């Protein structure tokens, strides 16, 4: 398939390599960073576009990928969706509910096909965990959790390079940008949340509003409890996802913040734990992680299948991030009913 790239930064290269691996090509690319765009275009043998050329190239593409900072997307979304071209939209879909709802309105107006890039949902290790939980072998959920810490923006009060993530005009913080993965994964295992209570903390003095640590507890609508603890300011890394059910438990462990190494599980009728090992590394093979999402999206487009992480999921997750930040800011538990009806 022919794909247009809007945004040509680091993650865009993983997107482009996925497209090429699937037998496709990049028809053109746009980025505000001229030097980065030249490098990208050379690697993928595609046209370098001006802003004004984007609409022309949208019409040449089978779908477009938008991987620009989430604070700067509305015009790009309009260019793609108004021409009825499918869209791969990197998460989070926006940083404010106002912008997110504008994208939702566009999608309805143009009957859009959109996938939101919750890449960890498609990784083999989590797919296996989800499959085992969905089989019912662990019973109804009692406690689900995700603990993910590692070296990132904010460790030792540092911003670590020139990135939109720590640009005061573009930054949105960990709870909106990265905890979005946790919300997507945990609700896929245990259902939707009813309440949320959160505390966040930033560790970059120059950007005090930029949260790099986020800890929260939720009550699920089915009565289960859930918790998330994440940090970008840890010197050591670890990743743990868990589902404790009425008939057994399953854990997904990783050596570092985004690694998935081993599933361990045990049901009430098993004598011993069983384990499944994986070589599912984001740090060592980010391209493969992104590949799985494109593989799913292309299959959906070619065969008219439902998209697993569509725009509705992106909107829901941003609502949860927004509610979490409200809880931290106001020091209260937030009942999510009003958020779900926004």
CSV table of C-alpha atoms in Angstrom, one decimal:
chain,number,residue,atom,x,y,z
A,1,UNK,CA,0.0,0.0,0.0
A,2,UNK,CA,1.1,3.6,-0.6
A,3,UNK,CA,1.4,5.7,2.5
A,4,UNK,CA,1.9,9.4,3.2
A,5,UNK,CA,3.9,10.4,6.3
A,6,UNK,CA,2.9,13.6,8.1
A,7,UNK,CA,5.7,13.9,10.6
A,8,UNK,CA,9.2,12.5,9.8
A,9,UNK,CA,10.8,12.1,13.2
A,10,UNK,CA,12.1,9.0,15.0
A,11,UNK,CA,8.9,7.1,15.3
A,12,UNK,CA,8.0,7.9,11.7
A,13,UNK,CA,11.0,5.9,10.6
A,14,UNK,CA,9.6,2.8,12.3
A,15,UNK,CA,6.2,3.4,10.6
A,16,UNK,CA,7.9,3.7,7.2
A,17,UNK,CA,9.9,0.6,7.7
A,18,UNK,CA,6.7,-1.3,8.7
A,19,UNK,CA,5.1,-0.1,5.4
A,20,UNK,CA,8.1,-1.2,3.4
A,21,UNK,CA,8.2,-4.6,5.1
A,22,UNK,CA,4.6,-5.1,4.2
A,23,UNK,CA,5.5,-4.6,0.5
A,24,UNK,CA,4.4,-0.9,0.4
A,25,UNK,CA,6.0,2.4,-0.3
A,26,UNK,CA,6.1,5.9,1.1
A,27,UNK,CA,4.7,8.3,-1.5
A,28,UNK,CA,5.8,11.5,0.3
A,29,UNK,CA,6.7,13.0,3.7
A,30,UNK,CA,6.2,16.3,5.5
A,31,UNK,CA,7.9,17.7,8.6
A,32,UNK,CA,8.6,21.1,10.0
A,33,UNK,CA,12.2,20.1,10.5
A,34,UNK,CA,13.8,20.5,7.1
A,35,UNK,CA,17.0,18.6,7.9
A,36,UNK,CA,15.1,15.7,9.4
A,37,UNK,CA,12.8,15.6,6.4
A,38,UNK,CA,15.7,15.5,4.0
A,39,UNK,CA,17.2,12.6,5.9
A,40,UNK,CA,13.9,10.7,6.0
A,41,UNK,CA,13.2,11.2,2.3
A,42,UNK,CA,16.7,9.9,1.4
A,43,UNK,CA,16.2,6.8,3.4
A,44,UNK,CA,12.8,6.0,2.1
A,45,UNK,CA,13.2,7.3,-1.5
A,46,UNK,CA,10.2,9.5,-1.2
A,47,UNK,CA,9.2,13.1,-2.1
A,48,UNK,CA,9.9,15.9,0.4
A,49,UNK,CA,6.7,17.9,0.7
A,50,UNK,CA,5.9,21.5,1.6
A,51,UNK,CA,2.8,22.1,3.8
A,52,UNK,CA,0.9,23.2,0.7
A,53,UNK,CA,1.6,19.9,-1.1
A,54,UNK,CA,0.1,17.7,1.6
A,55,UNK,CA,-3.5,17.6,0.1
A,56,UNK,CA,-2.2,16.6,-3.3
A,57,UNK,CA,-0.2,13.7,-1.8
A,58,UNK,CA,-3.1,12.6,0.4
A,59,UNK,CA,-5.0,11.8,-2.7
A,60,UNK,CA,-2.1,9.6,-3.9
A,61,UNK,CA,-2.0,7.5,-0.7
A,62,UNK,CA,-3.9,4.4,0.4
A,63,UNK,CA,-3.6,5.8,4.0
A,64,UNK,CA,-1.8,8.5,5.9
A,65,UNK,CA,0.2,8.4,9.1
A,66,UNK,CA,0.2,11.4,11.4
A,67,UNK,CA,3.0,11.3,14.0
A,68,UNK,CA,3.3,15.0,14.7
A,69,UNK,CA,3.2,16.3,18.3
A,70,UNK,CA,-0.4,15.8,19.5
A,71,UNK,CA,-0.8,19.5,20.2
A,72,UNK,CA,-0.5,20.2,16.4
A,73,UNK,CA,-2.8,18.0,14.4
A,74,UNK,CA,-6.2,19.4,13.6
A,75,UNK,CA,-5.2,20.9,10.2
A,76,UNK,CA,-3.5,17.7,9.2
A,77,UNK,CA,-6.5,15.6,10.2
A,78,UNK,CA,-8.8,17.8,8.1
A,79,UNK,CA,-6.5,17.4,5.1
A,80,UNK,CA,-6.6,13.6,5.3
A,81,UNK,CA,-10.1,12.9,6.4
A,82,UNK,CA,-11.9,15.4,4.1
A,83,UNK,CA,-10.4,13.5,1.2
A,84,UNK,CA,-11.8,10.2,2.6
A,85,UNK,CA,-8.4,8.7,3.0
A,86,UNK,CA,-7.9,6.3,6.0
A,87,UNK,CA,-5.7,7.5,8.9
A,88,UNK,CA,-3.2,6.0,11.3
A,89,UNK,CA,-3.1,8.5,14.1
A,90,UNK,CA,-0.4,8.2,16.7
A,91,UNK,CA,-1.6,8.3,20.3
A,92,UNK,CA,-2.6,10.4,22.2
A,93,UNK,CA,-5.1,11.7,19.6
A,94,UNK,CA,-4.8,15.2,21.1
A,95,UNK,CA,-3.8,16.9,24.4
A,96,UNK,CA,-7.2,18.6,25.1
A,97,UNK,CA,-10.8,17.4,25.0
A,98,UNK,CA,-11.6,20.4,22.8
A,99,UNK,CA,-9.2,19.2,20.0
A,100,UNK,CA,-10.2,15.6,20.4
A,101,UNK,CA,-13.9,16.3,20.0
A,102,UNK,CA,-13.1,18.3,16.8
A,103,UNK,CA,-11.3,15.3,15.4
A,104,UNK,CA,-14.3,13.1,16.4
A,105,UNK,CA,-16.6,15.5,14.5
A,106,UNK,CA,-14.4,15.3,11.4
A,107,UNK,CA,-14.4,11.6,11.6
A,108,UNK,CA,-18.2,11.5,11.7
A,109,UNK,CA,-18.6,14.1,8.9
A,110,UNK,CA,-16.3,12.2,6.6
A,111,UNK,CA,-17.2,8.6,7.7
A,112,UNK,CA,-13.5,8.1,8.4
A,113,UNK,CA,-11.5,5.0,9.0
A,114,UNK,CA,-9.0,5.7,11.8
A,115,UNK,CA,-6.7,3.5,13.8
A,116,UNK,CA,-5.0,5.0,16.9
A,117,UNK,CA,-1.5,3.7,17.5
A,118,UNK,CA,-1.7,1.9,20.9
A,119,UNK,CA,1.1,-0.3,19.7
A,120,UNK,CA,1.6,-2.3,22.9
A,121,UNK,CA,-1.9,-3.7,22.5
A,122,UNK,CA,-0.7,-5.6,19.3
A,123,UNK,CA,2.6,-7.0,20.7
A,124,UNK,CA,2.7,-10.8,20.8
A,125,UNK,CA,3.3,-11.1,24.6
A,126,UNK,CA,0.3,-8.9,25.5
A,127,UNK,CA,-1.8,-10.5,22.8
A,128,UNK,CA,-1.2,-13.9,24.4
A,129,UNK,CA,-2.0,-12.5,27.9
A,130,UNK,CA,-5.2,-11.0,26.6
A,131,UNK,CA,-6.1,-14.3,24.9
A,132,UNK,CA,-5.6,-16.2,28.1
A,133,UNK,CA,-7.6,-13.7,30.2
A,134,UNK,CA,-10.4,-13.7,27.6
A,135,UNK,CA,-10.6,-17.5,27.7
A,136,UNK,CA,-12.1,-17.2,31.2
A,137,UNK,CA,-9.5,-19.4,32.8
A,138,UNK,CA,-8.7,-16.9,35.5
A,139,UNK,CA,-12.3,-16.0,36.3
A,140,UNK,CA,-13.7,-12.5,36.9
A,141,UNK,CA,-11.3,-9.7,37.5
A,142,UNK,CA,-10.5,-8.8,41.1
A,143,UNK,CA,-7.4,-6.7,40.7
A,144,UNK,CA,-5.6,-5.5,37.6
A,145,UNK,CA,-2.4,-3.4,37.5
A,146,UNK,CA,0.4,-1.9,35.5
A,147,UNK,CA,3.7,-0.8,36.9
A,148,UNK,CA,6.2,0.7,34.4
A,149,UNK,CA,9.3,2.7,35.3
A,150,UNK,CA,12.5,3.6,33.6
A,151,UNK,CA,15.0,6.2,32.3
A,152,UNK,CA,13.3,9.0,30.4
A,153,UNK,CA,12.5,12.7,30.3
A,154,UNK,CA,12.9,14.0,33.8
A,155,UNK,CA,15.5,11.8,35.3
A,156,UNK,CA,18.0,13.9,37.2
A,157,UNK,CA,16.1,17.0,36.3
A,158,UNK,CA,17.2,16.6,32.7
A,159,UNK,CA,15.2,17.1,29.4
A,160,UNK,CA,17.6,14.8,27.4
A,161,UNK,CA,17.9,16.4,24.0
A,162,UNK,CA,15.8,18.5,21.7
A,163,UNK,CA,12.3,17.0,21.8
A,164,UNK,CA,8.7,18.3,21.5
A,165,UNK,CA,8.0,16.4,24.7
A,166,UNK,CA,9.9,19.0,26.7
A,167,UNK,CA,9.1,22.0,24.6
A,168,UNK,CA,6.9,24.2,26.9
A,169,UNK,CA,4.7,25.1,23.9
A,170,UNK,CA,4.0,21.4,22.9
A,171,UNK,CA,4.6,19.3,26.1
A,172,UNK,CA,1.7,17.4,27.5
A,173,UNK,CA,3.4,15.2,30.2
A,174,UNK,CA,3.5,11.5,31.0
A,175,UNK,CA,-0.2,11.0,32.0
A,176,UNK,CA,-1.5,12.1,28.7
A,177,UNK,CA,1.2,10.9,26.4
A,178,UNK,CA,2.4,7.6,27.9
A,179,UNK,CA,-0.1,6.4,30.6
A,180,UNK,CA,-2.6,6.2,27.6
A,181,UNK,CA,-1.0,2.8,27.0
A,182,UNK,CA,-1.9,1.6,30.5
A,183,UNK,CA,-5.5,2.7,30.2
A,184,UNK,CA,-5.8,0.9,26.9
A,185,UNK,CA,-4.3,-2.3,28.1
A,186,UNK,CA,-6.0,-2.5,31.5
A,187,UNK,CA,-9.5,-1.7,30.3
A,188,UNK,CA,-9.1,-4.4,27.5
A,189,UNK,CA,-8.5,-6.9,30.3
A,190,UNK,CA,-11.0,-5.9,33.0
A,191,UNK,CA,-13.5,-3.5,31.4
A,192,UNK,CA,-14.2,0.2,31.9
A,193,UNK,CA,-13.4,2.3,35.0
A,194,UNK,CA,-16.0,3.9,37.3
A,195,UNK,CA,-13.8,6.2,39.4
A,196,UNK,CA,-10.2,7.4,39.4
A,197,UNK,CA,-7.9,8.9,42.1
A,198,UNK,CA,-4.5,10.1,40.9
A,199,UNK,CA,-1.4,12.0,42.0
A,200,UNK,CA,1.3,13.2,39.6
A,201,UNK,CA,4.7,14.8,40.0
A,202,UNK,CA,7.1,16.6,37.7
A,203,UNK,CA,10.9,16.4,38.0
A,204,UNK,CA,12.1,19.0,35.5
A,205,UNK,CA,12.4,22.4,37.3
A,206,UNK,CA,12.2,24.3,34.0
A,207,UNK,CA,8.8,22.8,33.1
A,208,UNK,CA,7.0,22.4,36.4
A,209,UNK,CA,3.7,21.5,34.7
A,210,UNK,CA,5.3,18.5,32.9
A,211,UNK,CA,4.5,15.4,34.9
A,212,UNK,CA,7.1,12.6,34.8
A,213,UNK,CA,5.6,10.4,37.5
A,214,UNK,CA,2.0,9.3,37.7
A,215,UNK,CA,0.3,7.0,40.3
A,216,UNK,CA,-3.4,6.2,40.4
A,217,UNK,CA,-6.1,3.8,41.6
A,218,UNK,CA,-9.4,3.0,39.9
A,219,UNK,CA,-12.6,1.2,40.6
A,220,UNK,CA,-13.9,-0.8,37.7
A,221,UNK,CA,-17.5,-0.8,36.7
A,222,UNK,CA,-17.6,-4.5,37.5
A,223,UNK,CA,-16.3,-3.9,41.0
A,224,UNK,CA,-12.7,-4.9,40.4
A,225,UNK,CA,-9.9,-2.6,41.5
A,226,UNK,CA,-7.1,-1.3,39.3
A,227,UNK,CA,-3.9,0.6,39.7
A,228,UNK,CA,-1.2,2.2,37.6
A,229,UNK,CA,2.3,3.4,38.6
A,230,UNK,CA,4.6,5.0,36.0
A,231,UNK,CA,7.8,6.9,36.1
A,232,UNK,CA,10.1,8.5,33.5
A,233,UNK,CA,12.6,9.5,36.2
A,234,UNK,CA,13.8,6.2,37.5
A,235,UNK,CA,17.4,5.1,37.1
A,236,UNK,CA,16.4,1.4,37.0
A,237,UNK,CA,13.7,-0.1,34.7
A,238,UNK,CA,10.9,-2.6,35.1
A,239,UNK,CA,7.6,-3.4,33.6
A,240,UNK,CA,4.8,-5.5,35.2
A,241,UNK,CA,1.2,-6.1,34.0
A,242,UNK,CA,-1.1,-8.2,36.1
A,243,UNK,CA,-4.6,-9.7,36.3
A,244,UNK,CA,-5.7,-11.3,39.5
A,245,UNK,CA,-9.0,-13.1,39.0
A,246,UNK,CA,-11.4,-15.3,41.0
A,247,UNK,CA,-10.0,-18.5,39.5
A,248,UNK,CA,-6.3,-17.6,39.0
A,249,UNK,CA,-3.7,-15.0,38.1
A,250,UNK,CA,-1.4,-14.0,35.3
A,251,UNK,CA,1.6,-11.7,35.2
A,252,UNK,CA,3.5,-10.2,32.2
A,253,UNK,CA,7.0,-9.1,33.2
A,254,UNK,CA,9.7,-7.1,31.5
A,255,UNK,CA,13.3,-6.2,32.3
A,256,UNK,CA,12.9,-2.5,31.4
A,257,UNK,CA,10.2,0.1,30.9
A,258,UNK,CA,8.8,-1.3,27.6
A,259,UNK,CA,10.1,-4.8,27.6
A,260,UNK,CA,7.8,-7.9,27.6
A,261,UNK,CA,9.9,-11.0,28.5
A,262,UNK,CA,7.8,-13.5,30.3
A,263,UNK,CA,4.2,-14.5,31.1
A,264,UNK,CA,3.7,-16.4,34.4
A,265,UNK,CA,0.3,-17.8,35.3
A,266,UNK,CA,-1.5,-20.2,37.6
A,267,UNK,CA,-5.2,-21.2,38.0
A,268,UNK,CA,-6.8,-22.7,41.1
A,269,UNK,CA,-6.7,-26.2,39.5
A,270,UNK,CA,-3.0,-26.1,38.5
A,271,UNK,CA,-0.3,-27.6,40.8
A,272,UNK,CA,2.4,-25.2,39.7
A,273,UNK,CA,2.9,-21.9,37.9
A,274,UNK,CA,3.6,-22.1,34.1
A,275,UNK,CA,5.6,-19.7,32.1
A,276,UNK,CA,5.9,-18.5,28.5
A,277,UNK,CA,9.0,-16.6,27.5
A,278,UNK,CA,9.1,-13.9,24.8
A,279,UNK,CA,11.7,-11.9,22.9
A,280,UNK,CA,9.4,-9.0,22.7
A,281,UNK,CA,11.6,-5.9,23.0
A,282,UNK,CA,10.6,-2.4,22.3
A,283,UNK,CA,14.1,-1.0,23.1
A,284,UNK,CA,15.9,-3.4,20.7
A,285,UNK,CA,13.2,-3.7,18.0
A,286,UNK,CA,10.8,-0.8,18.0
A,287,UNK,CA,10.2,-1.3,14.3
A,288,UNK,CA,8.7,-4.8,14.9
A,289,UNK,CA,6.4,-3.3,17.6
A,290,UNK,CA,5.0,-0.7,15.1
A,291,UNK,CA,4.9,-3.3,12.3
A,292,UNK,CA,2.2,-5.3,14.1
A,293,UNK,CA,-0.2,-2.2,14.2
A,294,UNK,CA,0.3,-1.6,10.4
A,295,UNK,CA,-0.2,-5.2,9.7
A,296,UNK,CA,-3.6,-5.1,11.5
A,297,UNK,CA,-4.6,-1.8,9.9
A,298,UNK,CA,-3.9,-2.9,6.4
A,299,UNK,CA,-5.7,-6.2,7.0
A,300,UNK,CA,-8.8,-4.2,8.2
A,301,UNK,CA,-8.6,-1.9,5.2
A,302,UNK,CA,-8.2,-4.6,2.6
A,303,UNK,CA,-10.8,-7.0,4.1
A,304,UNK,CA,-13.3,-4.6,5.7
A,305,UNK,CA,-12.6,-5.9,9.2
A,306,UNK,CA,-13.2,-3.9,12.5
A,307,UNK,CA,-10.3,-1.9,13.8
A,308,UNK,CA,-9.2,-2.9,17.3
A,309,UNK,CA,-8.1,0.5,18.5
A,310,UNK,CA,-10.2,3.0,16.7
A,311,UNK,CA,-10.9,6.6,17.3
A,312,UNK,CA,-13.4,5.8,20.0
A,313,UNK,CA,-10.6,4.1,22.1
A,314,UNK,CA,-8.4,7.2,21.6
A,315,UNK,CA,-11.1,9.5,22.8
A,316,UNK,CA,-11.9,7.3,25.8
A,317,UNK,CA,-8.2,7.1,26.9
A,318,UNK,CA,-7.8,10.9,26.6
A,319,UNK,CA,-10.9,11.3,28.8
A,320,UNK,CA,-9.3,9.0,31.4
A,321,UNK,CA,-6.0,11.0,31.3
A,322,UNK,CA,-7.9,14.2,31.7
A,323,UNK,CA,-9.8,12.9,34.6
A,324,UNK,CA,-6.6,11.6,36.3
A,325,UNK,CA,-5.0,15.1,36.0
A,326,UNK,CA,-8.2,16.7,37.4
A,327,UNK,CA,-8.0,14.3,40.4
A,328,UNK,CA,-4.4,15.2,41.0
A,329,UNK,CA,-4.9,18.9,40.6
A,330,UNK,CA,-8.0,19.1,42.9
A,331,UNK,CA,-7.1,16.3,45.3
A,332,UNK,CA,-10.2,14.3,44.9
A,333,UNK,CA,-11.6,11.1,43.5
A,334,UNK,CA,-13.2,11.7,40.1
A,335,UNK,CA,-16.4,9.8,39.2
A,336,UNK,CA,-16.1,9.2,35.5
A,337,UNK,CA,-19.7,9.2,34.5
A,338,UNK,CA,-19.6,12.8,33.1
A,339,UNK,CA,-16.4,12.1,31.2
A,340,UNK,CA,-17.8,9.1,29.5
A,341,UNK,CA,-20.7,11.2,28.2
A,342,UNK,CA,-18.6,14.1,26.9
